[in-house]
Short mmCIF file of C-alpha atoms in Angstrom, two decimals:
data_model
loop_
_atom_site.label_atom_id
_atom_site.label_comp_id
_atom_site.label_asym_id
_atom_site.label_seq_id
_atom_site.Cartn_x
_atom_site.Cartn_y
_atom_site.Cartn_z
CA MET A 1 99.03 118.26 74.85
CA ILE A 2 96.46 116.04 76.53
CA LEU A 3 97.42 114.69 79.96
CA TYR A 4 95.16 112.08 81.49
CA PHE A 5 94.72 110.00 84.61
CA SER A 6 92.42 107.00 84.46
CA GLY A 7 91.66 104.09 86.77
CA THR A 8 89.27 101.98 84.70
CA GLY A 9 89.43 103.59 81.27
CA ASN A 10 86.73 106.27 81.04
CA SER A 11 89.12 109.21 81.13
CA GLU A 12 91.59 107.36 78.91
CA TYR A 13 88.92 106.91 76.25
CA ALA A 14 87.88 110.56 76.56
CA ALA A 15 91.49 111.75 76.32
CA LYS A 16 92.30 109.65 73.27
CA ARG A 17 89.12 110.70 71.47
CA ILE A 18 89.93 114.37 72.05
CA ALA A 19 93.56 113.77 71.03
CA ALA A 20 92.41 112.13 67.78
CA GLU A 21 90.14 115.08 66.98
CA LEU A 22 92.93 117.57 67.71
CA GLN A 23 95.71 115.43 66.21
CA ASP A 24 97.58 116.01 69.44
CA GLU A 25 99.49 113.80 71.86
CA ALA A 26 97.73 112.03 74.75
CA VAL A 27 100.02 111.26 77.69
CA ASN A 28 99.06 108.77 80.40
CA LEU A 29 100.12 110.17 83.79
CA PHE A 30 100.02 106.76 85.49
CA HIS A 31 103.78 106.17 85.50
CA LYS A 32 104.61 109.78 86.35
CA ILE A 33 102.32 109.71 89.39
CA ARG A 34 103.47 106.23 90.41
CA ARG A 35 107.13 107.25 90.22
CA ASN A 36 106.50 110.72 91.67
CA ASP A 37 108.03 112.10 88.47
CA CYS A 38 107.32 115.82 88.53
CA SER A 39 109.89 116.84 85.92
CA LYS A 40 108.75 119.73 83.71
CA ILE A 41 106.78 119.13 80.52
CA ASN A 42 106.55 121.37 77.47
CA SER A 43 103.66 121.83 75.05
CA GLU A 44 103.06 124.32 72.27
CA THR A 45 99.36 123.40 72.10
CA PRO A 46 96.87 124.10 74.90
CA TRP A 47 97.07 121.89 77.97
CA VAL A 48 94.11 119.55 78.34
CA ILE A 49 93.77 117.66 81.62
CA VAL A 50 91.37 114.72 81.36
CA THR A 51 90.48 113.28 84.73
CA PRO A 52 87.82 111.39 86.66
CA THR A 53 85.84 113.23 89.32
CA TYR A 54 86.50 112.18 92.92
CA GLY A 55 84.25 113.77 95.52
CA TRP A 56 83.14 116.51 93.10
CA ARG A 57 86.72 117.66 92.45
CA ILE A 58 89.77 116.37 90.60
CA PRO A 59 91.58 113.53 92.42
CA ARG A 60 93.91 114.81 95.11
CA ILE A 61 96.79 112.75 93.75
CA LEU A 62 96.38 114.54 90.41
CA GLN A 63 96.11 117.93 92.06
CA GLU A 64 99.31 117.21 93.97
CA TRP A 65 101.12 116.17 90.80
CA LEU A 66 99.95 119.25 88.91
CA SER A 67 100.97 121.50 91.79
CA LYS A 68 104.51 120.12 91.71
CA THR A 69 104.99 119.89 87.93
CA GLU A 70 106.03 122.81 85.74
CA LEU A 71 103.95 123.00 82.57
CA LYS A 72 106.01 124.99 80.08
CA GLY A 73 105.09 126.56 76.76
CA ALA A 74 101.34 126.98 76.26
CA LYS A 75 99.46 129.05 78.83
CA ASP A 76 95.88 127.99 78.08
CA ILE A 77 94.58 125.00 80.04
CA TYR A 78 91.31 123.07 79.85
CA PHE A 79 89.96 120.44 82.23
CA VAL A 80 87.73 117.64 80.97
CA MET A 81 86.19 115.77 83.90
CA THR A 82 84.47 112.43 83.46
CA CYS A 83 81.84 111.76 86.10
CA GLY A 84 78.93 109.55 87.03
CA GLY A 85 76.59 112.50 87.37
CA SER A 86 78.07 115.83 88.47
CA ILE A 87 81.39 117.59 88.99
CA GLY A 88 79.91 119.95 91.58
CA ASN A 89 81.92 123.14 91.95
CA ALA A 90 85.19 121.58 90.79
CA GLY A 91 85.89 124.53 88.49
CA LYS A 92 86.47 126.84 91.45
CA TYR A 93 89.33 124.71 92.72
CA VAL A 94 91.06 124.04 89.42
CA ARG A 95 90.82 127.75 88.62
CA LYS A 96 92.75 128.50 91.82
CA LEU A 97 95.33 125.87 90.92
CA CYS A 98 95.76 127.34 87.43
CA SER A 99 96.13 130.86 88.84
CA LYS A 100 98.93 129.71 91.13
CA LYS A 101 100.70 128.13 88.17
CA GLY A 102 100.32 131.18 85.95
CA LEU A 103 98.05 129.36 83.52
CA SER A 104 94.94 130.71 81.82
CA PHE A 105 91.97 128.59 82.90
CA LYS A 106 89.68 127.99 79.90
CA GLY A 107 87.00 125.96 81.60
CA CYS A 108 86.05 122.73 83.28
CA ILE A 109 84.01 120.48 80.98
CA PRO A 110 81.87 117.73 82.59
CA VAL A 111 81.35 114.49 80.65
CA VAL A 112 78.94 111.90 82.05
CA MET A 113 80.41 108.42 81.62
CA PRO A 114 79.49 105.01 83.08
CA GLU A 115 79.79 104.68 86.85
CA ASN A 116 82.84 102.73 88.01
CA TYR A 117 82.87 103.49 91.73
CA ILE A 118 81.76 100.12 93.01
CA ALA A 119 82.97 100.90 96.53
CA LEU A 120 79.71 102.86 96.95
CA PHE A 121 77.63 102.45 93.78
CA GLU A 122 76.95 99.93 91.02
CA ALA A 123 78.51 99.86 87.58
CA PRO A 124 76.31 99.28 84.51
CA GLU A 125 76.30 96.19 82.36
CA GLN A 126 78.15 96.53 79.05
CA ASN A 127 75.15 97.40 76.85
CA GLU A 128 74.06 100.18 79.19
CA ALA A 129 77.64 101.41 79.47
CA LEU A 130 77.92 101.63 75.68
CA GLU A 131 74.71 103.67 75.54
CA ILE A 132 76.08 106.12 78.12
CA ILE A 133 79.34 106.45 76.20
CA ALA A 134 77.46 107.05 72.95
CA LYS A 135 75.70 110.00 74.60
CA ALA A 136 79.04 111.29 75.89
CA GLU A 137 80.80 111.27 72.51
CA PRO A 138 79.13 114.45 71.14
CA VAL A 139 80.15 116.20 74.38
CA LEU A 140 83.75 115.08 73.85
CA ASP A 141 83.65 116.23 70.23
CA GLU A 142 82.33 119.63 71.31
CA ALA A 143 85.11 119.84 73.90
CA ALA A 144 87.64 119.14 71.14
CA ARG A 145 86.07 121.84 68.95
CA LEU A 146 86.32 124.42 71.73
CA ILE A 147 89.94 123.53 72.39
CA LYS A 148 90.83 123.61 68.71
CA ASN A 149 89.30 127.08 68.34
CA ARG A 150 90.84 128.28 71.64
CA GLU A 151 87.36 129.06 72.96
CA ALA A 152 86.62 129.08 76.67
CA TYR A 153 84.02 126.66 77.99
CA ALA A 154 81.03 128.59 79.39
CA GLN A 155 80.78 127.52 83.00
CA PRO A 156 77.25 126.47 84.06
CA ALA A 157 75.52 128.00 87.05
CA VAL A 158 76.74 126.56 90.34
CA THR A 159 74.11 125.57 92.89
CA LEU A 160 74.38 125.55 96.67
CA LYS A 161 74.49 121.76 96.50
CA ASP A 162 77.45 121.98 94.11
CA ARG A 163 79.30 124.30 96.47
CA LEU A 164 78.68 122.09 99.48
CA SER A 165 79.59 118.90 97.60
CA SER A 166 82.98 120.24 96.47
CA SER A 167 83.84 121.84 99.81
CA ILE A 168 82.40 120.47 103.04
CA VAL A 169 81.38 117.07 101.68
CA ASN A 170 84.73 116.61 99.91
CA ASP A 171 86.62 117.52 103.08
CA ILE A 172 84.65 114.94 105.07
CA TYR A 173 84.52 112.32 102.34
CA TYR A 174 88.26 111.94 101.80
CA PRO A 175 89.40 111.10 105.35
CA ALA A 176 86.23 109.14 106.12
CA VAL A 177 85.97 107.04 102.96
CA ILE A 178 89.15 107.14 100.86
CA HIS A 179 91.20 104.35 102.39
CA ALA A 180 92.01 100.74 101.57
CA LYS A 181 90.86 99.17 104.84
CA LYS A 182 87.93 97.33 103.22
CA PHE A 183 89.81 95.83 100.26
CA TYR A 184 90.69 92.16 100.49
CA ALA A 185 91.44 89.21 98.21
CA THR A 186 89.29 86.10 98.21
CA ASP A 187 90.33 82.51 97.58
CA ARG A 188 89.86 83.16 93.86
CA CYS A 189 93.16 85.11 93.87
CA THR A 190 95.70 83.50 91.52
CA SER A 191 98.69 85.58 92.73
CA CYS A 192 99.08 87.15 89.27
CA GLY A 193 100.14 90.54 90.70
CA MET A 194 97.90 92.57 88.41
CA CYS A 195 96.51 94.62 91.31
CA GLU A 196 100.01 95.66 92.36
CA ARG A 197 100.96 96.66 88.81
CA VAL A 198 97.88 98.82 88.16
CA CYS A 199 97.98 100.77 91.44
CA PRO A 200 99.07 104.36 90.72
CA LEU A 201 100.29 104.90 94.27
CA LYS A 202 102.25 101.67 94.84
CA ASN A 203 99.77 100.99 97.61
CA ILE A 204 99.67 97.22 97.12
CA ASP A 205 102.34 94.68 98.04
CA ILE A 206 102.17 90.99 97.22
CA LYS A 207 103.00 89.00 100.34
CA GLU A 208 102.88 85.21 100.40
CA GLY A 209 101.11 85.35 97.06
CA LYS A 210 98.28 87.66 98.18
CA PRO A 211 97.79 91.44 97.87
CA VAL A 212 98.18 93.57 100.98
CA TRP A 213 96.91 97.15 100.88
CA LYS A 214 98.76 100.00 102.59
CA ASP A 215 97.58 103.51 103.49
CA ARG A 216 97.84 105.56 100.28
CA CYS A 217 94.70 104.46 98.42
CA THR A 218 92.93 106.94 96.12
CA HIS A 219 89.90 104.73 95.31
CA CYS A 220 90.57 104.67 91.57
CA MET A 221 89.04 101.15 91.49
CA ALA A 222 91.82 99.88 89.23
CA CYS A 223 92.73 96.94 91.45
CA ILE A 224 89.21 95.63 91.99
CA CYS A 225 88.03 96.21 88.42
CA ARG A 226 91.14 95.02 86.60
CA CYS A 227 91.60 91.81 88.60
CA PRO A 228 91.26 89.07 85.94
CA ALA A 229 89.88 86.59 88.49
CA GLU A 230 87.48 89.09 90.12
CA ALA A 231 89.11 88.03 93.36
CA ILE A 232 89.10 91.43 95.07
CA GLU A 233 86.20 92.70 97.14
CA TYR A 234 85.47 95.95 98.94
CA GLY A 235 83.79 94.98 102.17
CA SER A 236 80.43 93.38 101.47
CA HIS A 237 79.22 96.08 99.06
CA SER A 238 81.07 94.88 95.95
CA LYS A 239 79.95 91.25 96.18
CA GLY A 240 78.13 90.26 93.02
CA LEU A 241 78.59 93.64 91.38
CA VAL A 242 79.77 94.17 87.81
CA ARG A 243 83.46 95.04 87.52
CA TYR A 244 83.79 97.97 85.19
CA LEU A 245 86.36 98.60 82.48
CA CYS A 246 85.56 101.03 79.69
CA PRO A 247 84.20 98.83 76.88
CA LYS A 248 85.37 101.19 74.12
CA GLN A 249 88.99 101.67 73.16
CA LEU A 250 90.86 103.90 70.74
#
């Protein structure tokens, strides 16, 4: 079974492509995380967790959900991590998580996809995004082949930079950067409520027709990128930047 978390569609596309190759089920974890639904799940096929990379590790909200949720049946588990460039030393931390859950860690597979993190970077225009995705598709197909054959993914060498990024930098990055204090709605807001509906942590309330952010943001970029009026900004950095949604669907 493929379980995926996705803010703007990269990991959703990756999960569904792998699911199609394996003829397996792809389950969106959005509602489970939003509802704090940690009821046990059963699968007779290997577990495949498809996730974006946040601070060179899996998102903490996903790690928390996995820690609380009993995965029954199959013991093998693969992680497929979409990223803008690198997953750092993420494998070390998911391996520990798998060990605690009694699961057999079969590897952490990095897949470079278009950048969506417009709180700090810039997203590509559609044509460039499609080119990046085209380069990622053989990697996804190889991931599916490994999973189908029950082969472990050979972990690449980990550099000192990778170790630092996934440890010290991650520990500093989360409390310093991962918050909603800089999000705000401009006069373009139409009060449609889309931002509230797409937030996986119920971190947005609509008050007097405008979104108000609370203190549980995970920086998935769903609210700012899925706003149909492009009425949400993140400080001054996001002004004029492309809003990213994965341009390919399955």
